[in-house]
């Protein structure tokens, strides 16, 4: 394991598979790009798996290779942070379906020698989790000290606890949900339709040609609104104009919020694959952990010994507090050990990625409570 | 006026103008498609102007010529309804900038003989109202018994009271706002970018060619989500699948909510012009009645004798109750006569168009209170 033990080591595993998928197909081999931080203890009991969100990646606390920005959760992961390589063996893997090195629609299909494109199998959050379990097998980690994630990362963390209860001692689920609501699905469908309406999408066969950048940018813009609170947008931008004193009476970005959104859309296409956006949003829409357990979420957690901590943000309207509360109620009904805190933040859903000291205190307390 | 007095008479006025616009240009002539219902009294005091929403039109209580559907506010306007042609002379005009017969980007520019397209001047809500005032002059109506509208129609009604206080005895403003918030602007910008990203948009010069149908459909889908409440979407669709028993593990419309949204997008392009969508959303984004009055909304209404009634819906997150409350507070500060009611409805913003008996009772009571 020596080469896994260096700080922030980017790795790439080609696991033989086959990985049986919820949709009925199989994936083989299963490629997973991941990073590890810290050292696995002799008893192999200090591993923490971090699960990323829709457009996230495994660069949780290392510089992003395309954007040059700090890792997406440097506030949570690092020396002196709640998830600390000095104490934990930290694993963060790019989900399958994504485009940062794990198997996804942009990957070369070994059988055909060409990119999968839309021939990549439709996957689920549970499939992502199964692939992560294969990676942990490969790394010699049988039981996780904790699985941690926000947004889609929280969905994976919850799915981990439901699918592999004996492999998860603790699950920290932030700004997330156990299923996608009709409104969640609706926003994703807008994004998918924006991508598929772009002629450059070409049925997904755009690799080696122009990608559907305009469609993907629109998808990102629509999604980005859902990541922010109305009050946060008002505070950040209000009706302030962009670099001029008066309205232009035209269709350029007059308001700062327009300019900001356009930038979010345009910069996203440099780092993300449109087909991956289709596949991962589909996986999220398919999530309904209760459905996998006879329609009752509590059934997913009966008899579990996993400790749970749920965190929501009061201004998050994408995965609002009631979604976390529903999970906690199911955990209670199942007799599982679960705590819940709603944090106050003006930033909406994005708060889990931002500087919210209270979130770090909650995470630190929860993770330390499990260590004898 | 005899030909104005028949029930549901569709008319088209070509007013000489020029109409001076907030953006500095002028519009001439000013074409306005409108309908009238009922008869103007001898004292010309029973006229009610109904203002329509973003994608609405003058077919307020008559069959829509393209969709064949009943008028968009048949629940509010008609015999025995709060706005009744037996008592009122009802006028509803297509706003300028729109595409149902009033001057807009699809209109022929008399100077060039070609459609304006993006050479149509950018307009404001106040410009729409000024054009309506010209129409009322043409119809011999100097003072309105009431101006009534929901959503963008409410913005016009409020703007009417601010711009022509002596011409408005009462203003009924439903599910509306005195300015567009950053989030409102953001959603509109997504729609505009979706349209402009469609290669068929061609800088707006698509008349006589293929319109940007895909982009406009995406714009409509994104907007449509904002018209419905999360709870309403859940009640109406939840996670129910569309015409099959199990997930397809593909990208067809699996969920009913996807199918519904796609239908909303596709059917919209048959009845609406993409450039009009750009212009009218821009007009709404520019709305900030306080800004026109030194930054204080109350200044717009000092000394007014107009009676106001504000109605909001508790599940409307597009123009939430706090926006109506802000207007009422400004009216109070100005010493104006204003009442306010928040109605309960599961339907979100769209409630003003739906069967909400309480809305009709409020409207009826408010409108009758002004008649001696």
mmCIF file of N, CA, C and O in Angstrom, chain B residues 203-268:
data_model
loop_
_atom_site.group_PDB
_atom_site.id
_atom_site.type_symbol
_atom_site.label_atom_id
_atom_site.label_comp_id
_atom_site.label_asym_id
_atom_site.label_seq_id
_atom_site.Cartn_x
_atom_site.Cartn_y
_atom_site.Cartn_z
ATOM 1 N N UNK B 203 -29.237 34.982 -34.804
ATOM 2 C CA UNK B 203 -29.231 36.406 -34.488
ATOM 3 C C UNK B 203 -30.620 37.031 -34.544
ATOM 4 O O UNK B 203 -30.764 38.250 -34.611
ATOM 5 N N UNK B 204 -31.638 36.181 -34.492
ATOM 6 C CA UNK B 204 -33.015 36.663 -34.523
ATOM 7 C C UNK B 204 -33.630 36.696 -35.913
ATOM 8 O O UNK B 204 -34.831 36.922 -36.066
ATOM 9 N N UNK B 205 -32.805 36.445 -36.932
ATOM 10 C CA UNK B 205 -33.283 36.547 -38.323
ATOM 11 C C UNK B 205 -33.741 35.189 -38.857
ATOM 12 O O UNK B 205 -33.188 34.667 -39.825
ATOM 13 N N UNK B 206 -34.722 34.633 -38.199
ATOM 14 C CA UNK B 206 -35.202 33.306 -38.598
ATOM 15 C C UNK B 206 -36.577 33.374 -39.249
ATOM 16 O O UNK B 206 -37.145 32.333 -39.583
ATOM 17 N N UNK B 207 -37.126 34.563 -39.410
ATOM 18 C CA UNK B 207 -38.470 34.645 -40.003
ATOM 19 C C UNK B 207 -38.408 34.192 -41.455
ATOM 20 O O UNK B 207 -37.510 34.561 -42.196
ATOM 21 N N UNK B 208 -39.340 33.342 -41.820
ATOM 22 C CA UNK B 208 -39.299 32.734 -43.145
ATOM 23 C C UNK B 208 -38.431 31.501 -43.206
ATOM 24 O O UNK B 208 -38.362 30.834 -44.234
ATOM 25 N N UNK B 209 -37.766 31.189 -42.088
ATOM 26 C CA UNK B 209 -36.938 29.978 -42.012
ATOM 27 C C UNK B 209 -37.366 29.187 -40.769
ATOM 28 O O UNK B 209 -38.401 29.464 -40.172
ATOM 29 N N UNK B 210 -36.564 28.221 -40.405
ATOM 30 C CA UNK B 210 -36.887 27.434 -39.209
ATOM 31 C C UNK B 210 -36.677 28.267 -37.958
ATOM 32 O O UNK B 210 -35.593 28.808 -37.749
ATOM 33 N N UNK B 211 -37.670 28.349 -37.081
ATOM 34 C CA UNK B 211 -37.476 29.094 -35.840
ATOM 35 C C UNK B 211 -36.638 28.281 -34.838
ATOM 36 O O UNK B 211 -36.467 27.070 -35.011
ATOM 37 N N UNK B 212 -36.118 28.942 -33.821
ATOM 38 C CA UNK B 212 -35.317 28.233 -32.801
ATOM 39 C C UNK B 212 -36.219 27.466 -31.839
ATOM 40 O O UNK B 212 -36.275 27.767 -30.646
ATOM 41 N N UNK B 213 -36.889 26.468 -32.380
ATOM 42 C CA UNK B 213 -37.905 25.756 -31.608
ATOM 43 C C UNK B 213 -37.303 25.024 -30.411
ATOM 44 O O UNK B 213 -37.855 25.039 -29.303
ATOM 45 N N UNK B 214 -36.170 24.381 -30.610
ATOM 46 C CA UNK B 214 -35.580 23.602 -29.511
ATOM 47 C C UNK B 214 -35.167 24.523 -28.371
ATOM 48 O O UNK B 214 -35.426 24.229 -27.197
ATOM 49 N N UNK B 215 -34.552 25.642 -28.713
ATOM 50 C CA UNK B 215 -34.132 26.576 -27.675
ATOM 51 C C UNK B 215 -35.319 27.178 -26.941
ATOM 52 O O UNK B 215 -35.316 27.299 -25.713
ATOM 53 N N UNK B 216 -36.347 27.534 -27.692
ATOM 54 C CA UNK B 216 -37.531 28.115 -27.064
ATOM 55 C C UNK B 216 -38.220 27.089 -26.164
ATOM 56 O O UNK B 216 -38.713 27.434 -25.080
ATOM 57 N N UNK B 217 -38.240 25.844 -26.589
ATOM 58 C CA UNK B 217 -38.858 24.794 -25.760
ATOM 59 C C UNK B 217 -38.106 24.645 -24.438
ATOM 60 O O UNK B 217 -38.722 24.499 -23.375
ATOM 61 N N UNK B 218 -36.785 24.680 -24.497
ATOM 62 C CA UNK B 218 -36.002 24.576 -23.259
ATOM 63 C C UNK B 218 -36.283 25.780 -22.360
ATOM 64 O O UNK B 218 -36.453 25.639 -21.146
ATOM 65 N N UNK B 219 -36.360 26.967 -22.966
ATOM 66 C CA UNK B 219 -36.670 28.165 -22.184
ATOM 67 C C UNK B 219 -38.012 28.005 -21.473
ATOM 68 O O UNK B 219 -38.153 28.322 -20.285
ATOM 69 N N UNK B 220 -38.989 27.516 -22.198
ATOM 70 C CA UNK B 220 -40.314 27.332 -21.623
ATOM 71 C C UNK B 220 -40.292 26.294 -20.496
ATOM 72 O O UNK B 220 -40.961 26.456 -19.472
ATOM 73 N N UNK B 221 -39.549 25.222 -20.703
ATOM 74 C CA UNK B 221 -39.474 24.187 -19.670
ATOM 75 C C UNK B 221 -38.899 24.755 -18.376
ATOM 76 O O UNK B 221 -39.428 24.507 -17.289
ATOM 77 N N UNK B 222 -37.806 25.494 -18.507
ATOM 78 C CA UNK B 222 -37.181 26.066 -17.301
ATOM 79 C C UNK B 222 -38.152 27.016 -16.607
ATOM 80 O O UNK B 222 -38.315 26.971 -15.383
ATOM 81 N N UNK B 223 -38.817 27.860 -17.404
ATOM 82 C CA UNK B 223 -39.753 28.811 -16.811
ATOM 83 C C UNK B 223 -40.927 28.087 -16.171
ATOM 84 O O UNK B 223 -41.394 28.477 -15.091
ATOM 85 N N UNK B 224 -41.370 27.040 -16.828
ATOM 86 C CA UNK B 224 -42.559 26.353 -16.331
ATOM 87 C C UNK B 224 -42.348 25.794 -14.920
ATOM 88 O O UNK B 224 -43.285 25.771 -14.112
ATOM 89 N N UNK B 225 -41.141 25.350 -14.646
ATOM 90 C CA UNK B 225 -40.869 24.846 -13.286
ATOM 91 C C UNK B 225 -41.131 25.934 -12.256
ATOM 92 O O UNK B 225 -41.662 25.667 -11.184
ATOM 93 N N UNK B 226 -40.794 27.172 -12.621
ATOM 94 C CA UNK B 226 -40.969 28.261 -11.656
ATOM 95 C C UNK B 226 -42.435 28.636 -11.463
ATOM 96 O O UNK B 226 -42.767 29.346 -10.520
ATOM 97 N N UNK B 227 -43.285 28.191 -12.365
ATOM 98 C CA UNK B 227 -44.715 28.521 -12.249
ATOM 99 C C UNK B 227 -45.437 27.577 -11.294
ATOM 100 O O UNK B 227 -46.580 27.836 -10.913
ATOM 101 N N UNK B 228 -44.793 26.476 -10.955
ATOM 102 C CA UNK B 228 -45.437 25.453 -10.138
ATOM 103 C C UNK B 228 -44.719 25.344 -8.810
ATOM 104 O O UNK B 228 -43.522 25.599 -8.717
ATOM 105 N N UNK B 229 -45.437 24.935 -7.799
ATOM 106 C CA UNK B 229 -44.803 24.732 -6.508
ATOM 107 C C UNK B 229 -44.190 23.339 -6.467
ATOM 108 O O UNK B 229 -44.600 22.435 -7.189
ATOM 109 N N UNK B 230 -43.199 23.185 -5.595
ATOM 110 C CA UNK B 230 -42.587 21.869 -5.389
ATOM 111 C C UNK B 230 -43.658 20.884 -4.939
ATOM 112 O O UNK B 230 -43.744 19.763 -5.448
ATOM 113 N N UNK B 231 -44.495 21.322 -4.000
ATOM 114 C CA UNK B 231 -45.536 20.426 -3.492
ATOM 115 C C UNK B 231 -46.555 20.100 -4.583
ATOM 116 O O UNK B 231 -47.035 18.966 -4.682
ATOM 117 N N UNK B 232 -46.863 21.090 -5.417
ATOM 118 C CA UNK B 232 -47.800 20.850 -6.506
ATOM 119 C C UNK B 232 -47.261 19.836 -7.502
ATOM 120 O O UNK B 232 -47.992 18.955 -7.967
ATOM 121 N N UNK B 233 -45.976 19.961 -7.825
ATOM 122 C CA UNK B 233 -45.352 18.988 -8.728
ATOM 123 C C UNK B 233 -45.370 17.592 -8.117
ATOM 124 O O UNK B 233 -45.603 16.601 -8.813
ATOM 125 N N UNK B 234 -45.108 17.539 -6.823
ATOM 126 C CA UNK B 234 -45.095 16.239 -6.139
ATOM 127 C C UNK B 234 -46.485 15.635 -6.150
ATOM 128 O O UNK B 234 -46.657 14.436 -6.427
ATOM 129 N N UNK B 235 -47.492 16.485 -5.875
ATOM 130 C CA UNK B 235 -48.860 15.972 -5.842
ATOM 131 C C UNK B 235 -49.290 15.514 -7.239
ATOM 132 O O UNK B 235 -49.917 14.478 -7.404
ATOM 133 N N UNK B 236 -48.919 16.303 -8.239
ATOM 134 C CA UNK B 236 -49.393 16.038 -9.600
ATOM 135 C C UNK B 236 -48.661 14.857 -10.239
ATOM 136 O O UNK B 236 -49.256 14.071 -10.972
ATOM 137 N N UNK B 237 -47.359 14.773 -9.997
ATOM 138 C CA UNK B 237 -46.546 13.768 -10.695
ATOM 139 C C UNK B 237 -45.765 12.856 -9.756
ATOM 140 O O UNK B 237 -45.592 11.687 -10.060
ATOM 141 N N UNK B 238 -45.282 13.396 -8.651
ATOM 142 C CA UNK B 238 -44.410 12.628 -7.785
ATOM 143 C C UNK B 238 -43.292 12.006 -8.603
ATOM 144 O O UNK B 238 -42.717 12.655 -9.477
ATOM 145 N N UNK B 239 -43.029 10.730 -8.346
ATOM 146 C CA UNK B 239 -42.016 9.996 -9.109
ATOM 147 C C UNK B 239 -42.677 8.967 -10.020
ATOM 148 O O UNK B 239 -42.047 7.983 -10.432
ATOM 149 N N UNK B 240 -43.950 9.213 -10.348
ATOM 150 C CA UNK B 240 -44.663 8.229 -11.168
ATOM 151 C C UNK B 240 -44.049 8.120 -12.560
ATOM 152 O O UNK B 240 -43.665 9.110 -13.169
ATOM 153 N N UNK B 241 -44.013 6.909 -13.038
ATOM 154 C CA UNK B 241 -43.420 6.645 -14.350
ATOM 155 C C UNK B 241 -44.447 6.883 -15.436
ATOM 156 O O UNK B 241 -45.656 6.860 -15.205
ATOM 157 N N UNK B 242 -43.952 7.114 -16.622
ATOM 158 C CA UNK B 242 -44.771 7.484 -17.757
ATOM 159 C C UNK B 242 -45.092 6.234 -18.585
ATOM 160 O O UNK B 242 -44.259 5.743 -19.341
ATOM 161 N N UNK B 243 -46.307 5.737 -18.421
ATOM 162 C CA UNK B 243 -46.801 4.695 -19.323
ATOM 163 C C UNK B 243 -46.003 3.410 -19.345
ATOM 164 O O UNK B 243 -45.987 2.697 -20.346
ATOM 165 N N UNK B 244 -45.267 3.136 -18.301
ATOM 166 C CA UNK B 244 -44.595 1.834 -18.239
ATOM 167 C C UNK B 244 -44.452 1.461 -16.770
ATOM 168 O O UNK B 244 -44.625 2.289 -15.889
ATOM 169 N N UNK B 245 -44.118 0.217 -16.540
ATOM 170 C CA UNK B 245 -44.079 -0.280 -15.171
ATOM 171 C C UNK B 245 -42.736 -0.047 -14.499
ATOM 172 O O UNK B 245 -42.652 0.024 -13.280
ATOM 173 N N UNK B 246 -41.686 0.010 -15.305
ATOM 174 C CA UNK B 246 -40.362 0.081 -14.710
ATOM 175 C C UNK B 246 -39.528 1.125 -15.429
ATOM 176 O O UNK B 246 -39.853 1.558 -16.541
ATOM 177 N N UNK B 247 -38.456 1.550 -14.777
ATOM 178 C CA UNK B 247 -37.534 2.494 -15.400
ATOM 179 C C UNK B 247 -36.998 1.907 -16.705
ATOM 180 O O UNK B 247 -36.759 0.695 -16.802
ATOM 181 N N UNK B 248 -36.789 2.767 -17.670
ATOM 182 C CA UNK B 248 -36.309 2.293 -18.974
ATOM 183 C C UNK B 248 -34.789 2.176 -19.003
ATOM 184 O O UNK B 248 -34.236 1.571 -19.912
ATOM 185 N N UNK B 249 -34.126 2.771 -18.029
ATOM 186 C CA UNK B 249 -32.666 2.891 -18.060
ATOM 187 C C UNK B 249 -32.216 3.465 -19.400
ATOM 188 O O UNK B 249 -31.327 2.932 -20.067
ATOM 189 N N UNK B 250 -32.864 4.539 -19.766
ATOM 190 C CA UNK B 250 -32.523 5.267 -20.989
ATOM 191 C C UNK B 250 -32.843 6.728 -20.787
ATOM 192 O O UNK B 250 -33.064 7.180 -19.659
ATOM 193 N N UNK B 251 -32.904 7.469 -21.886
ATOM 194 C CA UNK B 251 -33.084 8.914 -21.792
ATOM 195 C C UNK B 251 -34.410 9.382 -22.375
ATOM 196 O O UNK B 251 -34.606 10.564 -22.616
ATOM 197 N N UNK B 252 -35.326 8.452 -22.639
ATOM 198 C CA UNK B 252 -36.689 8.859 -22.954
ATOM 199 C C UNK B 252 -37.317 9.444 -21.688
ATOM 200 O O UNK B 252 -36.760 9.355 -20.603
ATOM 201 N N UNK B 253 -38.500 10.019 -21.857
ATOM 202 C CA UNK B 253 -39.201 10.573 -20.699
ATOM 203 C C UNK B 253 -39.722 9.412 -19.849
ATOM 204 O O UNK B 253 -40.776 8.852 -20.129
ATOM 205 N N UNK B 254 -38.968 9.049 -18.836
ATOM 206 C CA UNK B 254 -39.360 7.946 -17.961
ATOM 207 C C UNK B 254 -40.428 8.389 -16.971
ATOM 208 O O UNK B 254 -41.369 7.667 -16.697
ATOM 209 N N UNK B 255 -40.220 9.567 -16.429
ATOM 210 C CA UNK B 255 -41.116 10.062 -15.387
ATOM 211 C C UNK B 255 -42.194 10.946 -16.016
ATOM 212 O O UNK B 255 -41.946 11.658 -16.986
ATOM 213 N N UNK B 256 -43.378 10.903 -15.417
ATOM 214 C CA UNK B 256 -44.470 11.732 -15.918
ATOM 215 C C UNK B 256 -44.098 13.210 -15.947
ATOM 216 O O UNK B 256 -44.485 13.936 -16.865
ATOM 217 N N UNK B 257 -43.329 13.642 -14.960
ATOM 218 C CA UNK B 257 -42.985 15.058 -14.915
ATOM 219 C C UNK B 257 -42.103 15.445 -16.098
ATOM 220 O O UNK B 257 -42.186 16.562 -16.612
ATOM 221 N N UNK B 258 -41.279 14.514 -16.561
ATOM 222 C CA UNK B 258 -40.461 14.793 -17.748
ATOM 223 C C UNK B 258 -41.340 14.934 -18.982
ATOM 224 O O UNK B 258 -41.177 15.839 -19.799
ATOM 225 N N UNK B 259 -42.260 13.999 -19.117
ATOM 226 C CA UNK B 259 -43.155 14.011 -20.265
ATOM 227 C C UNK B 259 -43.983 15.287 -20.285
ATOM 228 O O UNK B 259 -44.157 15.923 -21.333
ATOM 229 N N UNK B 260 -44.470 15.661 -19.115
ATOM 230 C CA UNK B 260 -45.260 16.887 -18.992
ATOM 231 C C UNK B 260 -44.455 18.118 -19.406
ATOM 232 O O UNK B 260 -44.917 18.953 -20.187
ATOM 233 N N UNK B 261 -43.249 18.208 -18.893
ATOM 234 C CA UNK B 261 -42.410 19.365 -19.214
ATOM 235 C C UNK B 261 -42.080 19.409 -20.701
ATOM 236 O O UNK B 261 -42.094 20.468 -21.323
ATOM 237 N N UNK B 262 -41.745 18.262 -21.269
ATOM 238 C CA UNK B 262 -41.444 18.235 -22.702
ATOM 239 C C UNK B 262 -42.649 18.707 -23.504
ATOM 240 O O UNK B 262 -42.508 19.471 -24.463
ATOM 241 N N UNK B 263 -43.833 18.269 -23.092
ATOM 242 C CA UNK B 263 -45.047 18.691 -23.786
ATOM 243 C C UNK B 263 -45.224 20.204 -23.672
ATOM 244 O O UNK B 263 -45.582 20.875 -24.645
ATOM 245 N N UNK B 264 -44.974 20.730 -22.473
ATOM 246 C CA UNK B 264 -45.092 22.173 -22.279
ATOM 247 C C UNK B 264 -44.151 22.917 -23.223
ATOM 248 O O UNK B 264 -44.504 23.944 -23.800
ATOM 249 N N UNK B 265 -42.944 22.412 -23.344
ATOM 250 C CA UNK B 265 -41.964 23.060 -24.215
ATOM 251 C C UNK B 265 -42.359 22.988 -25.675
ATOM 252 O O UNK B 265 -42.339 23.988 -26.398
ATOM 253 N N UNK B 266 -42.729 21.804 -26.120
ATOM 254 C CA UNK B 266 -43.013 21.600 -27.542
ATOM 255 C C UNK B 266 -44.260 22.358 -27.969
ATOM 256 O O UNK B 266 -44.295 22.974 -29.035
ATOM 257 N N UNK B 267 -45.315 22.317 -27.127
ATOM 258 C CA UNK B 267 -46.561 22.972 -27.539
ATOM 259 C C UNK B 267 -46.414 24.492 -27.512
ATOM 260 O O UNK B 267 -47.089 25.200 -28.248
ATOM 261 N N UNK B 268 -45.504 24.986 -26.693
ATOM 262 C CA UNK B 268 -45.309 26.431 -26.600
ATOM 263 C C UNK B 268 -44.787 27.014 -27.911
ATOM 264 O O UNK B 268 -45.183 28.115 -28.311
#
